[in-house]
PDB file of C-alpha atoms in Angstrom:
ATOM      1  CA  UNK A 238      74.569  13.816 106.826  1.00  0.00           C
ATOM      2  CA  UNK A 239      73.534  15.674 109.928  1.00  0.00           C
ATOM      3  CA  UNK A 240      69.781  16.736 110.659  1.00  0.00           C
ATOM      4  CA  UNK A 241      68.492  20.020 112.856  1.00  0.00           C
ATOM      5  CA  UNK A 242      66.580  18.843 116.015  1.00  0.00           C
ATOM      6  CA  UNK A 243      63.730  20.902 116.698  1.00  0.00           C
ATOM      7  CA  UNK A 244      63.295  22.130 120.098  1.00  0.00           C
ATOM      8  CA  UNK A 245      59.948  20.597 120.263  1.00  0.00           C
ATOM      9  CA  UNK A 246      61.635  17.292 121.197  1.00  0.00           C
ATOM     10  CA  UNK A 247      63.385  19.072 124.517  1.00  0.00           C
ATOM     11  CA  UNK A 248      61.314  21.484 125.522  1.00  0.00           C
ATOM     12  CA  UNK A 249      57.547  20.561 126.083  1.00  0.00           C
ATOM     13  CA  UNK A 250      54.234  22.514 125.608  1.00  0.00           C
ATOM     14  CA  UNK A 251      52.731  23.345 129.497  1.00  0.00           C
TER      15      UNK A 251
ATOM     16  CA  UNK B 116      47.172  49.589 132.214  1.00  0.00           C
ATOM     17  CA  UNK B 117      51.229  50.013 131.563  1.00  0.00           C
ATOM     18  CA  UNK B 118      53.303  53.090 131.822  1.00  0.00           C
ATOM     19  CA  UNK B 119      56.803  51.834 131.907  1.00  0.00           C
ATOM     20  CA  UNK B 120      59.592  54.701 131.363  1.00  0.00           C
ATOM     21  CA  UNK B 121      63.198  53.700 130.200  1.00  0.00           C
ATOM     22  CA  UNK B 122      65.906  55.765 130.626  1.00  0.00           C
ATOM     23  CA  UNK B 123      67.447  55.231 127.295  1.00  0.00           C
ATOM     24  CA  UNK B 124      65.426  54.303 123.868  1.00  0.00           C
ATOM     25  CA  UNK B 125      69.187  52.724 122.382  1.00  0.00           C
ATOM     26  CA  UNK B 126      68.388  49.522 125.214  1.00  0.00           C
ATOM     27  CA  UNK B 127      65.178  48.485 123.088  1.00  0.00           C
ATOM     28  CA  UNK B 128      66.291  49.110 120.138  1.00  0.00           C
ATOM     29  CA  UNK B 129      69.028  47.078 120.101  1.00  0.00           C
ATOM     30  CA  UNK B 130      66.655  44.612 121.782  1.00  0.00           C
ATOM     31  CA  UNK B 131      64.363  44.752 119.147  1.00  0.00           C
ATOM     32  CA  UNK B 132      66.866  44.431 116.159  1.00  0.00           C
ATOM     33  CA  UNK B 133      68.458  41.487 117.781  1.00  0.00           C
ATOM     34  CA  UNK B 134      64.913  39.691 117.679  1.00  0.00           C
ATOM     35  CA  UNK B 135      63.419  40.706 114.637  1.00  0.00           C
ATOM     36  CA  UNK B 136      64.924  38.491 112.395  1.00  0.00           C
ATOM     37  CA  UNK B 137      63.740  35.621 113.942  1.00  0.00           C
ATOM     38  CA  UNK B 138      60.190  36.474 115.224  1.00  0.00           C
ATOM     39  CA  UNK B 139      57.883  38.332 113.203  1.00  0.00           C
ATOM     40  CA  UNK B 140      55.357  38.607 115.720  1.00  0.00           C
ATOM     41  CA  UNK B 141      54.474  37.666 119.343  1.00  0.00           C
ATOM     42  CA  UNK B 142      53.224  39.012 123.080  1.00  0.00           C
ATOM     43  CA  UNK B 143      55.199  40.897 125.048  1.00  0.00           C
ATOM     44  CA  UNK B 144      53.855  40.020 128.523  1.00  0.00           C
ATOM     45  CA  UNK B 145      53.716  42.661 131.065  1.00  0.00           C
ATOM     46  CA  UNK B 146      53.252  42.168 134.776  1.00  0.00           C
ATOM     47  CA  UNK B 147      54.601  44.104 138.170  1.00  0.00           C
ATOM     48  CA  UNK B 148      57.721  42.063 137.752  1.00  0.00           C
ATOM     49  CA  UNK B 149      58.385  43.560 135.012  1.00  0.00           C
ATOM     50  CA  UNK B 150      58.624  42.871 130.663  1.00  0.00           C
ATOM     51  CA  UNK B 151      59.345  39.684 129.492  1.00  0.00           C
ATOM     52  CA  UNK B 152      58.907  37.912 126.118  1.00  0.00           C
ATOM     53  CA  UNK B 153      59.240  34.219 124.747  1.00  0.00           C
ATOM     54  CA  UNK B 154      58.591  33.255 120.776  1.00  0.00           C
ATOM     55  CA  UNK B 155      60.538  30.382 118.926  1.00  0.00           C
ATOM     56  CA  UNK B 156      61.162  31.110 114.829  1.00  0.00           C
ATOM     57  CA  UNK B 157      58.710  29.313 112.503  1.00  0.00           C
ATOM     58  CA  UNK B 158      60.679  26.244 112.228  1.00  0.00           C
ATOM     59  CA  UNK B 159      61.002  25.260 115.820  1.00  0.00           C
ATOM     60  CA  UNK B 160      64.662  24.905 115.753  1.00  0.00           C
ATOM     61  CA  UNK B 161      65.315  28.498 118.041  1.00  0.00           C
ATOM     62  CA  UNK B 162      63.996  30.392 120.615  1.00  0.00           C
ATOM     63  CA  UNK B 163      64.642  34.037 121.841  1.00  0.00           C
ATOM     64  CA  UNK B 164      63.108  35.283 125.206  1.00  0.00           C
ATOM     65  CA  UNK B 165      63.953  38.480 127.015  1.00  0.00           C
ATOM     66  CA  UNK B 166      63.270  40.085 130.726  1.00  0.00           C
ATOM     67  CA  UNK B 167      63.525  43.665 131.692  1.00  0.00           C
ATOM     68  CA  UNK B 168      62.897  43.976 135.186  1.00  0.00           C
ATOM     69  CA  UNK B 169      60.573  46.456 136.806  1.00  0.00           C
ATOM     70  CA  UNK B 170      63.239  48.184 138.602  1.00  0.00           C
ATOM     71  CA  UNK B 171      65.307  48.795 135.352  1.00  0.00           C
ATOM     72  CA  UNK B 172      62.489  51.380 134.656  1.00  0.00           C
ATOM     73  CA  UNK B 173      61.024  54.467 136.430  1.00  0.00           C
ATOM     74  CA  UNK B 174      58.931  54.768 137.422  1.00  0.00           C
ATOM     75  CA  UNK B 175      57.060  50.898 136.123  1.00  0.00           C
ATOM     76  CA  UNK B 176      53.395  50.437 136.710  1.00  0.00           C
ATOM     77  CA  UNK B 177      51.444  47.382 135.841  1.00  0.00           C
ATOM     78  CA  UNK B 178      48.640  46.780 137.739  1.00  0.00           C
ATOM     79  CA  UNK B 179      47.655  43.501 136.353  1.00  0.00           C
ATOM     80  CA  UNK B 180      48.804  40.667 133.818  1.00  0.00           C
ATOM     81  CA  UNK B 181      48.685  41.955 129.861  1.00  0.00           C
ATOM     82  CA  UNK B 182      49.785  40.128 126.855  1.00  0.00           C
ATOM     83  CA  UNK B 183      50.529  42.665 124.206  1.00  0.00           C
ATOM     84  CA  UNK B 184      50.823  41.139 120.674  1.00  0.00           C
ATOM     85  CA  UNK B 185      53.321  43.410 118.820  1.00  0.00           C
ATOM     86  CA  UNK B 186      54.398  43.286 114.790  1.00  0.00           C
ATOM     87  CA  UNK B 187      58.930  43.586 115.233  1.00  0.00           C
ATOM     88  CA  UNK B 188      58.974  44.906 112.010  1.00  0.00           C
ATOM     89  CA  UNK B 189      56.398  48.034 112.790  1.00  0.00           C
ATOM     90  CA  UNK B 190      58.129  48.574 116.499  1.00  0.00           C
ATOM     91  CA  UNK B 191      61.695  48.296 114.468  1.00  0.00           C
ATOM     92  CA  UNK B 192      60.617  51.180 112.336  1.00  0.00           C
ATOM     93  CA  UNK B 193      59.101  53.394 115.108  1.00  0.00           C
ATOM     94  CA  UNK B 194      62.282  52.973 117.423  1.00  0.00           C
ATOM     95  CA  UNK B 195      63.963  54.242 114.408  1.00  0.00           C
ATOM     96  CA  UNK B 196      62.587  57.250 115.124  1.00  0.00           C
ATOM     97  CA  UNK B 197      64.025  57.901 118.417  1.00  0.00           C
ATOM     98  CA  UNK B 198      67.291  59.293 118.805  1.00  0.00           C
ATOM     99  CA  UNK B 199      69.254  56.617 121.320  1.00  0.00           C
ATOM    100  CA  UNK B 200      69.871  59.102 124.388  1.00  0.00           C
ATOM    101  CA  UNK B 201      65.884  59.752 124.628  1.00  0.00           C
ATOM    102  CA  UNK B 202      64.117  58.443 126.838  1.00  0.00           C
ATOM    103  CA  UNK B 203      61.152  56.108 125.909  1.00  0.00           C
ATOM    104  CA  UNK B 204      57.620  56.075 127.610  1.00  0.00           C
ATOM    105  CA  UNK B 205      55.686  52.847 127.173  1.00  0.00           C
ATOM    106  CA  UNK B 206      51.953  52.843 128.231  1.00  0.00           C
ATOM    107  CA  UNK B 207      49.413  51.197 127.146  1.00  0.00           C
ATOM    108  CA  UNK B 208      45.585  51.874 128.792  1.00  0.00           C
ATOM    109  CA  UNK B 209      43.089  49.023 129.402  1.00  0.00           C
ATOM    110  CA  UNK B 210      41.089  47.726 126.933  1.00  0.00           C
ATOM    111  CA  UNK B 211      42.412  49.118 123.986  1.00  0.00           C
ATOM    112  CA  UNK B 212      44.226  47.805 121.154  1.00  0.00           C
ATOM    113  CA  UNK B 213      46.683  50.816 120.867  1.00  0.00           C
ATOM    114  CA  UNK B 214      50.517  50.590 122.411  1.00  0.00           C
ATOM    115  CA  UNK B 215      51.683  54.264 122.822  1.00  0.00           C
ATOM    116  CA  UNK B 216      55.669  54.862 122.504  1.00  0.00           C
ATOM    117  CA  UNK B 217      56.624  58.568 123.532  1.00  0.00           C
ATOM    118  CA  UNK B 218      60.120  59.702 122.929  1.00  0.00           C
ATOM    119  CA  UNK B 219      61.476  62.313 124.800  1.00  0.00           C
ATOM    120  CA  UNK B 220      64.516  64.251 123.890  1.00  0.00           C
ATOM    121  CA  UNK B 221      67.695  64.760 126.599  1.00  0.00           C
ATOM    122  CA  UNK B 222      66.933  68.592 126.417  1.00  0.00           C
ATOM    123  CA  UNK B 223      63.095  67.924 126.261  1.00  0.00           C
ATOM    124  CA  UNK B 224      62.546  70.254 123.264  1.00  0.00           C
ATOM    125  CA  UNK B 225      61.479  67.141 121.247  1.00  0.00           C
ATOM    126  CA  UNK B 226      58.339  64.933 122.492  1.00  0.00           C
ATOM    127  CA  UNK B 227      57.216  62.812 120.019  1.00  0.00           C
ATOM    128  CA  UNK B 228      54.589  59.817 119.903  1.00  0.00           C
ATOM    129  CA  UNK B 229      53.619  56.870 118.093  1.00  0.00           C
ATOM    130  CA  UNK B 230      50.529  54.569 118.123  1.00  0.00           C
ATOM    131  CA  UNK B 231      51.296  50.754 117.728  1.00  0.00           C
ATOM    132  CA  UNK B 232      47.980  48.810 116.623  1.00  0.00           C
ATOM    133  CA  UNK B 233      48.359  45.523 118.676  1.00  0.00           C
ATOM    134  CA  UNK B 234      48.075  42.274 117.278  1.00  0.00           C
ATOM    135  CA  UNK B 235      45.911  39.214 118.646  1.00  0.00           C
ATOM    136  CA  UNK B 236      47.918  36.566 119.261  1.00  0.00           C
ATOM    137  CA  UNK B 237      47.496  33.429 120.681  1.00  0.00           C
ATOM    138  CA  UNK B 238      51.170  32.256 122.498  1.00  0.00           C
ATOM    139  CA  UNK B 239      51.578  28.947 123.172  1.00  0.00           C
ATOM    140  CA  UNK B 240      54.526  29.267 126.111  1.00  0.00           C
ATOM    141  CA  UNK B 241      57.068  26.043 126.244  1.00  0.00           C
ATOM    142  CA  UNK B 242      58.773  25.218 129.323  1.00  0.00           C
ATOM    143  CA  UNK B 243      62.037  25.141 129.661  1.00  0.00           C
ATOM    144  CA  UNK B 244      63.902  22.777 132.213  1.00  0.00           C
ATOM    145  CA  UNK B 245      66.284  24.034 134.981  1.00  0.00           C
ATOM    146  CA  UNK B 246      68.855  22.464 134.716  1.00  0.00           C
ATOM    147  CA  UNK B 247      72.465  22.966 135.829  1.00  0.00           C
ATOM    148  CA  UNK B 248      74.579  22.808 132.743  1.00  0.00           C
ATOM    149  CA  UNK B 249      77.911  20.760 131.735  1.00  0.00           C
ATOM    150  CA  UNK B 250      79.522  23.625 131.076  1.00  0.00           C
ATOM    151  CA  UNK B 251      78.837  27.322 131.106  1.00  0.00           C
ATOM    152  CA  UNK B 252      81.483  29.147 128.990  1.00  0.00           C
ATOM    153  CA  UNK B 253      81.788  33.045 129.380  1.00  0.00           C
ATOM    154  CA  UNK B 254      83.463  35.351 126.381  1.00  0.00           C
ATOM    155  CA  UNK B 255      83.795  38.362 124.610  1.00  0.00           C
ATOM    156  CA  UNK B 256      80.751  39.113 122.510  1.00  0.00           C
ATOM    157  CA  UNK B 257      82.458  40.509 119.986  1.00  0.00           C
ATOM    158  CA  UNK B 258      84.993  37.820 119.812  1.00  0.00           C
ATOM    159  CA  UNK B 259      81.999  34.635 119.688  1.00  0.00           C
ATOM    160  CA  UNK B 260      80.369  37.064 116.574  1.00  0.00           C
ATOM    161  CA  UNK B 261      84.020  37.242 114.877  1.00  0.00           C
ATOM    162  CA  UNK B 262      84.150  33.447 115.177  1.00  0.00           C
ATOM    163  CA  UNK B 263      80.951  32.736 113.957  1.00  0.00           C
ATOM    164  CA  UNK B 264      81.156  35.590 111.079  1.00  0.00           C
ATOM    165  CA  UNK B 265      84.232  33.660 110.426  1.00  0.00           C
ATOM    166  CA  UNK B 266      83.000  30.486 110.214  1.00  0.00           C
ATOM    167  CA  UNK B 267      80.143  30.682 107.938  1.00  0.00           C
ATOM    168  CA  UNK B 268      82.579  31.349 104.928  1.00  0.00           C
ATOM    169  CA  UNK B 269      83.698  27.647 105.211  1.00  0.00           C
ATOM    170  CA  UNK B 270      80.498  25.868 106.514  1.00  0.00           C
ATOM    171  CA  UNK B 271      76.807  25.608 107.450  1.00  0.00           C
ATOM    172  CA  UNK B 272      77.666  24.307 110.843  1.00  0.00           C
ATOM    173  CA  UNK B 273      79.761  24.979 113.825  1.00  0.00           C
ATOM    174  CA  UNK B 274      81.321  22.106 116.677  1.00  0.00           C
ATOM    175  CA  UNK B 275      81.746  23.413 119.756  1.00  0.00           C
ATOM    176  CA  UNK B 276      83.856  21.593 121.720  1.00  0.00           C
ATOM    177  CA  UNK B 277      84.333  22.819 125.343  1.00  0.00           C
ATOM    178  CA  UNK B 278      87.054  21.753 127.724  1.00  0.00           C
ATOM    179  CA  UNK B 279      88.900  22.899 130.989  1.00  0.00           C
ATOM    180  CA  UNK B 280      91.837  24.594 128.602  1.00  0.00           C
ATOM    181  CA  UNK B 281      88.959  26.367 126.199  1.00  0.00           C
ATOM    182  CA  UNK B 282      86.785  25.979 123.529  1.00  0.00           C
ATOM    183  CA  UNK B 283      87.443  24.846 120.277  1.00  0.00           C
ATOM    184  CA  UNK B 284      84.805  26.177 116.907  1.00  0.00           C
ATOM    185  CA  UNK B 285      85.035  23.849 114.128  1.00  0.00           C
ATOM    186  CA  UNK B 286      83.826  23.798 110.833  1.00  0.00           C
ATOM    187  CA  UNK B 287      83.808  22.141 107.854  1.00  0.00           C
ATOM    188  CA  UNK B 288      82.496  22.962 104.013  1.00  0.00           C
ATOM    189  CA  UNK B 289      83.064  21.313 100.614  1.00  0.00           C
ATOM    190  CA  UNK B 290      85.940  23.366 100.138  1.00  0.00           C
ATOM    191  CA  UNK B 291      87.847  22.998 103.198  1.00  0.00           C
ATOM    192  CA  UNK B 292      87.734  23.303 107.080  1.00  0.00           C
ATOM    193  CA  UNK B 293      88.814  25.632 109.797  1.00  0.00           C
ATOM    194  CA  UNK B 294      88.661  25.736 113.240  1.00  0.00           C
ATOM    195  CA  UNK B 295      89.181  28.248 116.234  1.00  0.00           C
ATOM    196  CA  UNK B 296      90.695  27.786 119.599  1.00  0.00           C
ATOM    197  CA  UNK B 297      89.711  30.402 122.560  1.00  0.00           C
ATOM    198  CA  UNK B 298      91.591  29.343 125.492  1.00  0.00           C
ATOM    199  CA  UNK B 299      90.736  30.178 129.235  1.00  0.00           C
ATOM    200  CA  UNK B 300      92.407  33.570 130.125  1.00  0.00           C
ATOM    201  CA  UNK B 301      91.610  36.380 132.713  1.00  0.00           C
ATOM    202  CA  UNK B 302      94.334  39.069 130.727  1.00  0.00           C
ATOM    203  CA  UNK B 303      94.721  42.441 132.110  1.00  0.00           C
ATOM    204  CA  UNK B 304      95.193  44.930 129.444  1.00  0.00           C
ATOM    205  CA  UNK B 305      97.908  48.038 129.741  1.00  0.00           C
ATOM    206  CA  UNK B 306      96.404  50.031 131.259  1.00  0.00           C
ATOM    207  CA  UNK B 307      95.249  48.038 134.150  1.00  0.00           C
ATOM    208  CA  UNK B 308      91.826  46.983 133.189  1.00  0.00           C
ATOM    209  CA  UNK B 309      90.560  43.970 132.959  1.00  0.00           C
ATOM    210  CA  UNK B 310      90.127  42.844 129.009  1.00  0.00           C
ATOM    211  CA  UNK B 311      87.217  40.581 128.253  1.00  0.00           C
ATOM    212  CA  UNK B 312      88.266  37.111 129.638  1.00  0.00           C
ATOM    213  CA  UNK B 313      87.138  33.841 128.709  1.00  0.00           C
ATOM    214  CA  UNK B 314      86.337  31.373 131.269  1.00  0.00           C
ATOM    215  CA  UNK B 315      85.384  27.644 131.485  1.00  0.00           C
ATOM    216  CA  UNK B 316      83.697  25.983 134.163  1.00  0.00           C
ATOM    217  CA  UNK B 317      82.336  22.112 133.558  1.00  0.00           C
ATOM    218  CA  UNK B 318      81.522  19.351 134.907  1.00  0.00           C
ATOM    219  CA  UNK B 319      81.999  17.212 132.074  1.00  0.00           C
ATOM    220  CA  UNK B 320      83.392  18.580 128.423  1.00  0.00           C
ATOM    221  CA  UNK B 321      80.832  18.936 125.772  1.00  0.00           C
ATOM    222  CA  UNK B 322      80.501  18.930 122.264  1.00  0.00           C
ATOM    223  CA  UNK B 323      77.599  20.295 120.141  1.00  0.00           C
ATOM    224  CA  UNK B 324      77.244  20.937 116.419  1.00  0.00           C
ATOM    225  CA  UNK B 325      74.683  24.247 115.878  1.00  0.00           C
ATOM    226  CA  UNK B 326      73.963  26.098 112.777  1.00  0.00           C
ATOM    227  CA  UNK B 327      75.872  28.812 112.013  1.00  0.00           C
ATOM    228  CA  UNK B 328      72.889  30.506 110.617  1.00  0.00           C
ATOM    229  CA  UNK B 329      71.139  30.497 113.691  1.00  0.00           C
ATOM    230  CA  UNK B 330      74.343  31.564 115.791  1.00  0.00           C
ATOM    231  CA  UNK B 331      74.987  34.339 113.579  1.00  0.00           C
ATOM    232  CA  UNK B 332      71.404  35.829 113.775  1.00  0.00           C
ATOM    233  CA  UNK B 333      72.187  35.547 117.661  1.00  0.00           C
ATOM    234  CA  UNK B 334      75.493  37.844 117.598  1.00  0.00           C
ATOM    235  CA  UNK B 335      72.633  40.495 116.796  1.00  0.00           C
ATOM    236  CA  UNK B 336      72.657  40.793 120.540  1.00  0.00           C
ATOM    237  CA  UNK B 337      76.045  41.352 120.947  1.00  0.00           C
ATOM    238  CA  UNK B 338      75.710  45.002 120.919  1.00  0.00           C
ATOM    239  CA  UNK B 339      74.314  44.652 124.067  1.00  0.00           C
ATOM    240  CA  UNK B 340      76.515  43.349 126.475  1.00  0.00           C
ATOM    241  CA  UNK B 341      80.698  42.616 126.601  1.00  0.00           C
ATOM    242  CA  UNK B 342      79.822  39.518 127.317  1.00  0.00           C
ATOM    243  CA  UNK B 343      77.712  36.398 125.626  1.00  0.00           C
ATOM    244  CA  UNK B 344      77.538  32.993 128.087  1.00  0.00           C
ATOM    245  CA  UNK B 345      77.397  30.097 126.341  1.00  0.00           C
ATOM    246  CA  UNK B 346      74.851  27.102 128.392  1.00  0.00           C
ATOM    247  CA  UNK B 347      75.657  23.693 127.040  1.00  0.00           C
ATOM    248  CA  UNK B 348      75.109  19.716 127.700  1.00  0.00           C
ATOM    249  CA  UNK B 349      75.544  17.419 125.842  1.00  0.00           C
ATOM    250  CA  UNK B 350      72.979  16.587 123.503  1.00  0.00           C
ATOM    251  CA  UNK B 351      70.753  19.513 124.917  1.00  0.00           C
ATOM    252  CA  UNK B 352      70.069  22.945 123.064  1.00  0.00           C
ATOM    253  CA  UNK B 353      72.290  25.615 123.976  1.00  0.00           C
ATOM    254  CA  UNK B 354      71.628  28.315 125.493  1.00  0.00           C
ATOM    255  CA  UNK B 355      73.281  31.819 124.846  1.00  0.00           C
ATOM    256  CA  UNK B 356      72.651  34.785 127.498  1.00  0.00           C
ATOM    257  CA  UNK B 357      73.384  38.374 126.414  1.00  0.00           C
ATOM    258  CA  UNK B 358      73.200  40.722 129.850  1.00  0.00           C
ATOM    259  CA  UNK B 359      70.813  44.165 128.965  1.00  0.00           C
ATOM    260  CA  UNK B 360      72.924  46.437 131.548  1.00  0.00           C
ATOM    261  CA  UNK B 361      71.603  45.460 134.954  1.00  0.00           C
ATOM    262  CA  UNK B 362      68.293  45.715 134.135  1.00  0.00           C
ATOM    263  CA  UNK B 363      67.729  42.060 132.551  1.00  0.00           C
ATOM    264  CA  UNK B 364      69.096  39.833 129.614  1.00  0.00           C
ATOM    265  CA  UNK B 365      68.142  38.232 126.338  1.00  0.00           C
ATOM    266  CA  UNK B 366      68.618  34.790 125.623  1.00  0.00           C
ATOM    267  CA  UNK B 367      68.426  32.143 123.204  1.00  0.00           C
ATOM    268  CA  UNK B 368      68.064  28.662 122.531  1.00  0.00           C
ATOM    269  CA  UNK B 369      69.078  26.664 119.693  1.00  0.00           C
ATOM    270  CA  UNK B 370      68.729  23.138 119.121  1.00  0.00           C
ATOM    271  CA  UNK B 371      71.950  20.773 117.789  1.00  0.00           C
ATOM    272  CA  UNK B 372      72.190  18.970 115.238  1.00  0.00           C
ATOM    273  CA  UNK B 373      73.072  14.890 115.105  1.00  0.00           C
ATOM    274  CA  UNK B 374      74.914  12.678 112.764  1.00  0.00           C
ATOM    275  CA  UNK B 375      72.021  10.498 111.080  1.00  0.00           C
TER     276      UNK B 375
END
């Protein structure tokens, strides 16, 4: 099983 | 107030289509640097940003900051209707909710202009860290959208694995596997140019495992530029550059997935 990252979790919100 | 004038209307549409499937909406932000944009797709797994520099147009004016919310699918259709050899006049006056598109003909019998209504939106910018990748892979962008056309006929997924010989796309479905090995080469065609090359340069290899959906919609770009550059470290999103000409680049980002 292999799950999508979302790029919330790298990139951040200023 | 804008007025930014672009040589040829064929640059923004292929910009455009190569965005449109992802984004249905966002700002295009305008300052005297020039055009730039930044919007990730509704499930927060990509994101697609573009620049076009100031000096890529002329003459460019933009006097002060704007944010100018724009609908892809209405600015798809109305670059439809210029020819790709016109040239396209953006402007846009202050306080207004209109974004005016004038294309010009090559012979100039032919002026004709549209009115984009301009959305409100409210854009919520992420930054992105600079960082030096593990490896930076440069290719053909016709050959990285055959391998990834390829690919999605066996599986939902791609591996990339990068190392100092090449780079290896794997995938694998319920009916079977394949994979695709580009090695490192700087050929020189007959006659004496230079073919599209592939090139490697790492500090450390790296292997990632992307959706092929995702990639695919990317190779929309591809029309753009001979070359894509692949930005990847391990365990990081990677990040996919597509040159416009001179004049700027698009670029994506896509998150990998993990084993559970």
């Amino acid at each position: 099983q292999k799950t999508q990252q979302s790029l919330l979790s790298f990139f951040k919100s200023p | 107030m804008l007025e930014a004038r672009l040589p040829a209307a064929s640059i923004l549409k292929k910009i455009v289509e190569s965005i449109k499937d992802l984004v249905s909406q966002a700002n295009f932000d305008c300052s005297e640097s020039g055009i730039s944009f930044q919007a990730m797709d509704e499930s927060n797994i990509a994101l697609s940003s573009f620049l076009l520099r100031a000096d890529g147009f002329d003459p460019y004016r933009c006097d002060r900051k704007l944010s100018l919310g724009i609908r892809f699918a209405t600015l798809s259709k109305i670059l439809k209707c210029a020819g790709n050899d016109d040239v396209v006049v953006i402007r846009y006056a202050d306080d207004t909710d209109i974004l005016s598109l004038v294309f010009e003909a090559p012979d100039n019998n032919r002026i004709s202009e549209f009115d984009i209504k301009l959305l409100d939106i409210s854009s919520e910018y992420l930054s992105i860290p600079e960082q030096e990748p593990e490896c930076k892979v440069k290719m053909s962008s016709a050959e990285f959208s055959r391998i990834c056309r390829d690919l999605i006929t066996i599986g939902s997924s791609v591996v990339i694995d990068a190392t100092k010989s090449g780079v290896k796309f794997s995938s694998t479905g319920d009916d079977g596997s394949g994979s695709i090995l580009i090695k490192q080469s700087a050929s020189v065609d007959g006659d004496g140019k230079a073919a599209p090359q592939t090139t490697v340069e790492m500090s450390e290899p790296v292997s990632l495992e992307l959706s092929l959906k995702y990639l695919n919609n990317f190779t929309k770009a591809a029309p753009l530029s001979e070359y894509v550059v692949m930005n990847m470290t391990n365990d990081s999103p990677l990040m996919l550059q597509f040159d416009v000409s001179d004049i700027g680049y698009i670029r994506y980002f896509l998150a990998p997935q993990i084993k559970d």
